[in-house]
Each structure stands twice: as C-alpha cells, then as structure tokens.
Short mmCIF file of C-alpha atoms in Angstrom, two decimals:
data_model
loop_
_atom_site.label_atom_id
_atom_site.label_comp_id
_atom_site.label_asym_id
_atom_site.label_seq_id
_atom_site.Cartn_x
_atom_site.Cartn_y
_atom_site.Cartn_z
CA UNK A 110 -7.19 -45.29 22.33
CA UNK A 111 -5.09 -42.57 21.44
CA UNK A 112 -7.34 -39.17 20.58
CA UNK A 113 -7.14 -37.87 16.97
CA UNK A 114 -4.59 -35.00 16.33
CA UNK A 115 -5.83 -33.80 12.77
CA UNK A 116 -9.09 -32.98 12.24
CA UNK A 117 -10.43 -30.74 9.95
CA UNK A 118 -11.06 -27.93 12.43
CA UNK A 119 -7.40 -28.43 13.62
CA UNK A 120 -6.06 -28.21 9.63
CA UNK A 121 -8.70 -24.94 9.23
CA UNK A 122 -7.12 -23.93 11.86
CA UNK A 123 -3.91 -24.33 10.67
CA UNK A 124 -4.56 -22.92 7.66
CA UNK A 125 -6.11 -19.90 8.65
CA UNK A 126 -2.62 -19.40 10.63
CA UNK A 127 -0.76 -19.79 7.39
CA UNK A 128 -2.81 -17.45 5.36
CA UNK A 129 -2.49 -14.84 8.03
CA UNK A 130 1.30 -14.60 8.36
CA UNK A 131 1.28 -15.36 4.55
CA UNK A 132 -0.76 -12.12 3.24
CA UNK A 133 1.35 -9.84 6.16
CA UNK A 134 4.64 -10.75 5.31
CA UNK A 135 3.99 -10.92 1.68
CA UNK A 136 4.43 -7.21 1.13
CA UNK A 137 7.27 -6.72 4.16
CA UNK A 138 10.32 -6.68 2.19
CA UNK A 139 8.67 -4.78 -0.50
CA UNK A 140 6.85 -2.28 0.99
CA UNK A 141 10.17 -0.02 1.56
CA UNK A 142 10.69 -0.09 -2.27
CA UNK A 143 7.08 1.21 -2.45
CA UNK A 144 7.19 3.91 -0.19
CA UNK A 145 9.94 5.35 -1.68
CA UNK A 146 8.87 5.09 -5.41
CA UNK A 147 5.59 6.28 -4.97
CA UNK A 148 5.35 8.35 -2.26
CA UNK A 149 9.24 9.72 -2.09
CA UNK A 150 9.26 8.95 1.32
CA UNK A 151 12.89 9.22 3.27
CA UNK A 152 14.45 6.42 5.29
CA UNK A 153 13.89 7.42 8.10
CA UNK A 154 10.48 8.26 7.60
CA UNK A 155 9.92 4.30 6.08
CA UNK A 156 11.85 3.33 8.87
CA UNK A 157 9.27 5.04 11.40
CA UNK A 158 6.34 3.85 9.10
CA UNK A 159 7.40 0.01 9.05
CA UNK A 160 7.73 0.18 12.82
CA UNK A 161 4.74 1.37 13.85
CA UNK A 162 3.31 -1.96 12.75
CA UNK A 163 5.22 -3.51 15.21
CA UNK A 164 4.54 -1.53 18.34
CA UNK A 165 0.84 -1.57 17.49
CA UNK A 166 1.47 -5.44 17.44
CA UNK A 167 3.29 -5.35 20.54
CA UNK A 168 0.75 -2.91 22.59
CA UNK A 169 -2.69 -5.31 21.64
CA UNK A 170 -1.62 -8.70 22.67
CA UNK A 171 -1.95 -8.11 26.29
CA UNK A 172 -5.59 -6.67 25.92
CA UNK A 173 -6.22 -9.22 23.29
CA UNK A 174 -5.99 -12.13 26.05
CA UNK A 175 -8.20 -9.90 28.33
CA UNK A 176 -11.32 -9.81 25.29
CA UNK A 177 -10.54 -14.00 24.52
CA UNK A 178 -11.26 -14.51 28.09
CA UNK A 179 -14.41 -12.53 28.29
CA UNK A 180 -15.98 -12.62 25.31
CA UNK A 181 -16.63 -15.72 23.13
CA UNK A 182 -13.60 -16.49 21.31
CA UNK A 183 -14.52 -17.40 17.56
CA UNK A 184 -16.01 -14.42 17.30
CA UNK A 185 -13.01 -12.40 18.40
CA UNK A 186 -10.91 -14.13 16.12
CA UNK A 187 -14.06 -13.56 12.93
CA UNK A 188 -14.07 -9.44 13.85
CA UNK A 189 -9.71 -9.59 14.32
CA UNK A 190 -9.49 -10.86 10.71
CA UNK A 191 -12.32 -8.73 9.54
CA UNK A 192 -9.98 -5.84 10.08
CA UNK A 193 -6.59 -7.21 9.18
CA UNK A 194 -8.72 -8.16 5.94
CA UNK A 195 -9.89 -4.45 5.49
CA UNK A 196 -6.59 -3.01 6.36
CA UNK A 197 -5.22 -4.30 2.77
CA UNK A 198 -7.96 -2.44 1.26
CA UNK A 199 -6.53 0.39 3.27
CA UNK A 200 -3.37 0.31 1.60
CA UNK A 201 -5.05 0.21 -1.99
CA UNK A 202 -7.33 3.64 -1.01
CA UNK A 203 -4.42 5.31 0.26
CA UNK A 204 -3.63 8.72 -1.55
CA UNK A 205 -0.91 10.45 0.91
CA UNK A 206 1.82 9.28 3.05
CA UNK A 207 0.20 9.93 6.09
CA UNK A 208 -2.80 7.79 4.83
CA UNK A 209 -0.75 4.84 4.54
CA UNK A 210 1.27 5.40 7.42
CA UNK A 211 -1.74 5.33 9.83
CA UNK A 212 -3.36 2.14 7.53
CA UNK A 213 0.55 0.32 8.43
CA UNK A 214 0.02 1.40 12.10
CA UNK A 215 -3.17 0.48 12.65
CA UNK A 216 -2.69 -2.92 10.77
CA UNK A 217 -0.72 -4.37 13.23
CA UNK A 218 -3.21 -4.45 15.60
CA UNK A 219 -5.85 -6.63 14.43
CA UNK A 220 -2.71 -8.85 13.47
CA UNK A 221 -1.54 -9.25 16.59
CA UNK A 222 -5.11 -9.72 18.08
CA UNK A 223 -5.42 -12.13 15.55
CA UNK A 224 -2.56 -14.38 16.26
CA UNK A 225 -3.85 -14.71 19.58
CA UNK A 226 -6.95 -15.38 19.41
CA UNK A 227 -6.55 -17.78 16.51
CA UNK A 228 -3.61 -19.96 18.62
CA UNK A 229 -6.54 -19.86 21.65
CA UNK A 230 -8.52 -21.21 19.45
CA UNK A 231 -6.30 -23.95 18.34
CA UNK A 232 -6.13 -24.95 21.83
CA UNK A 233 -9.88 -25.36 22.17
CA UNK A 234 -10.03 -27.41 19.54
CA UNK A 235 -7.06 -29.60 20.69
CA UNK A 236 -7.52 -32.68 22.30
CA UNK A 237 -6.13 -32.18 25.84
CA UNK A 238 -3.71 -35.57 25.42
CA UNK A 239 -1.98 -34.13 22.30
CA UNK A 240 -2.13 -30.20 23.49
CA UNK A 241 1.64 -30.03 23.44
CA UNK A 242 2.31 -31.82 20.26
CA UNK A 243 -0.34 -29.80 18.19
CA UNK A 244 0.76 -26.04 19.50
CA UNK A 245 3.86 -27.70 18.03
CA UNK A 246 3.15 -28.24 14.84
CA UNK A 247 0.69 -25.30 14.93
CA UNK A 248 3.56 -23.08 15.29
CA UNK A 249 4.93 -24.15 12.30
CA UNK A 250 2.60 -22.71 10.06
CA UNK A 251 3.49 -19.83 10.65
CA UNK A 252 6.97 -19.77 10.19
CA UNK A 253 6.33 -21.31 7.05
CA UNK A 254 4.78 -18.83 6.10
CA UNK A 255 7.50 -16.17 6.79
CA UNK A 256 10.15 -18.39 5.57
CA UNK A 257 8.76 -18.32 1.94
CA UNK A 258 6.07 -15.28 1.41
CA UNK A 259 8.79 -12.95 1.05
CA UNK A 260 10.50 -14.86 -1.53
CA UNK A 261 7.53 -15.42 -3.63
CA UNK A 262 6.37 -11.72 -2.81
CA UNK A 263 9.67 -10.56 -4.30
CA UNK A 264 9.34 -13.08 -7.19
CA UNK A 265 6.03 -11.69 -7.96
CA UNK A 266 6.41 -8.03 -8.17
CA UNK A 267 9.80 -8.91 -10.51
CA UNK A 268 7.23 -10.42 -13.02
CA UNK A 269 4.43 -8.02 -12.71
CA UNK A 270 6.50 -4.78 -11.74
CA UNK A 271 3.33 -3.48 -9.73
CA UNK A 272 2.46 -3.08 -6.42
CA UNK A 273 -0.85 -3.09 -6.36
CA UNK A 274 -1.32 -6.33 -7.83
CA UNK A 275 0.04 -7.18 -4.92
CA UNK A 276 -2.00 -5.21 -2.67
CA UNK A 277 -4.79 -7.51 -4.19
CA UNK A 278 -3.01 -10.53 -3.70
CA UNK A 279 -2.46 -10.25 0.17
CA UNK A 280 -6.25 -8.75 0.20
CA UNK A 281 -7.47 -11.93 -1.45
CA UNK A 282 -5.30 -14.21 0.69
CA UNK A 283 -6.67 -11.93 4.26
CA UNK A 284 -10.48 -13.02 2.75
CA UNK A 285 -9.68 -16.83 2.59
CA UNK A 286 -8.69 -16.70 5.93
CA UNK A 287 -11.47 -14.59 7.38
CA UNK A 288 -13.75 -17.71 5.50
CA UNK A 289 -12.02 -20.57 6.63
CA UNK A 290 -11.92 -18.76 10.08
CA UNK A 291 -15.50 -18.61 9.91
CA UNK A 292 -15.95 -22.22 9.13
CA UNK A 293 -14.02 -23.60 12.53
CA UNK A 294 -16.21 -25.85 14.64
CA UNK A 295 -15.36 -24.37 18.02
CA UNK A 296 -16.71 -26.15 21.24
CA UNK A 297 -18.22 -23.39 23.19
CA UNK A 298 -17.59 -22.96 26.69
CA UNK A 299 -18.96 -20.92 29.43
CA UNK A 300 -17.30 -18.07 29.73
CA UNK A 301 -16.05 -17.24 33.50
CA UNK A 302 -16.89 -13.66 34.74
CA UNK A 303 -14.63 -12.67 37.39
CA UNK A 304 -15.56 -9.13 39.47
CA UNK A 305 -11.96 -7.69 38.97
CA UNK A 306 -11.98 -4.56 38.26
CA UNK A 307 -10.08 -3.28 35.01
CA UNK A 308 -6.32 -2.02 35.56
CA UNK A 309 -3.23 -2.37 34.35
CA UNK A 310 -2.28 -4.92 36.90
CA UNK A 311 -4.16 -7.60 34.85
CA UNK A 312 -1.70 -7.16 31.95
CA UNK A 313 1.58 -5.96 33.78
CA UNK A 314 2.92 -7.42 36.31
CA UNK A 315 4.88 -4.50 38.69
CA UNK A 316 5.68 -7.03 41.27
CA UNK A 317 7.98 -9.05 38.88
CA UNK A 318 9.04 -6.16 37.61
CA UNK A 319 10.42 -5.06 41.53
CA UNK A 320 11.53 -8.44 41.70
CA UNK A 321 14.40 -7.83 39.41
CA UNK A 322 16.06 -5.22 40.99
#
C-alpha cells in the first residue's frame, strides 16, 4: 500500500513555506522606491542596504544545519519565524536610515535559518517512500510565491500609495506562518550528540576546496 503524500502536516508545512517567501518578497521590488522617497537614500547606498539581506542569508545557513542537528527542530523553526515575524515590525519602528538598514541586514538571517529548518522539517514529516517526490513539490511553494508576491505587492501599493500598509501586510502574513508553524505535528526524534568539537571544518570544507586547484 502506497504511503500517503498529503497530510495536513505536509500542506502546513507547505503553507508555512509559502507564507514565508510570500511576506519577504512582497516588499523586494518596492522597497528601493521606499528608501529613496522617504529616507533620500542614494543608489548606491539602497544598493548596499538591499544586499546586506542577502549575505546575512548566505552567512546563517551553514550554522543553521549545525542548531537543526542539535537542538530539536520545531522549535528552531518556531524561534526562526519568531524573528523574521518581528523583523517587519522592525521596519515599521524605524526612524533613520541606519535603523532600517541594520532591521534589512539582520532580517535575512532568521530567513535563511528559516528556510532551512522549515524544508528539515518537511522531510521529517515525509514518508520515506515519497521523500523525493514531496521535496519536489515542496519546492514549489516557494517559487510560487516569488513568482507572484511581487506582482501583487506592486499592485497593492498602486492602489493604496503607502508603504506602510504594506509593512502591515507582510507583518500579518510573517504571524500566520509563525501559527501554522506552530501547529505542525512533528515526530520527535532523538537527537544524536556527537563529541566534535566546534570549528569551521564542520561547515567548510578546505579539503574540497584544495581539491580544485
């Protein structure tokens, strides 16, 4: 008997995947128009802003894998969205530049913390005969949800001409999927504690690194 792919942790899951990408790339394509209106900011001073999303993104992942292993992984995923969710307050409290520059920073890492941990969670809740096919389908959520929250962010602010409405918006959408996070049936398992200690080789690997040269 073939084991069932869509449960309703699986579709919380799922959902929760959506709502994240949805209420982060909701304000991307707008959030240059904003930083210039209301703050007078330069381009290259949005350009240095809108990346440091990204390399906060880019620098958490590795140690994000390290705290799923260790620590119990629903509750990684619960605190990750707790911040992304308070982040969008951040961007509402903000009075100066450099306010909302740090806020952009530090938001990208409890998004990228959050992406992992929520797509190790998927995989818990997978059964092991359909693993491949759900991460499949799993990733589609969230390009879904880039594909079209720009558009409808865009389509949005053109109706209500302000962006803190939309502040509000991606705040309300972060808090739906910090609760249906916290409603995921996870199976818990033991967590295995290995004595390594902590260094950089258990996120970098030099040796494939010297490999390529």
């Amino acid at each position: 008997m073939e084991e069932r792919l869509w449960t309703i942790d699986y579709i919380k899951v799922m959902l929760t995947n959506f709502l994240l990408y949805f209420a982060f790339y909701l304000l991307t394509p707008l959030l240059p128009i904003y930083l210039s209106e209301e703050y007078g900011a330069t381009k290259d001073t949005i350009g240095i802003i809108l990346s440091g999303y990204t390399l906060a993104t880019l620098i958490i992942r590795p140690f994000s894998g390290f705290l799923i292993d260790n620590f119990p992984r629903k509750k990684i995923l619960l605190i990750c969205l707790a911040f992304f969710f308070i982040c969008f307050a951040g961007y509402i409290a903000a009075s100066t530049l450099l306010m909302f520059g740090i806020i952009r920073t530090l938001h990208g890492a409890p998004f990228g913390a959050s992406t992992v941990s929520n797509s190790t969670c998927a995989i818990d809740i997978l059964p092991s005969s359909r693993r491949n096919e759900g991460i499949g389908l799993f990733g589609l959520s969230n390009n879904l949800a880039m594909a079209i929250s720009p558009s409808i962010g865009i389509y949005i602010y053109k109706i209500v001409g302000n962006f803190n409405i939309l502040f509000w918006i991606a705040l309300f959408i972060a808090g739906t999927a910090l609760i249906t996070a916290s409603s995921i049936k996870i199976t818990t398992k033991p967590i295995v504690h290995q004595n390594m200690k902590l260094s950089l080789d258990r996120f970098f690997s030099y040796k494939s690194v010297d490999n390529g040269y």
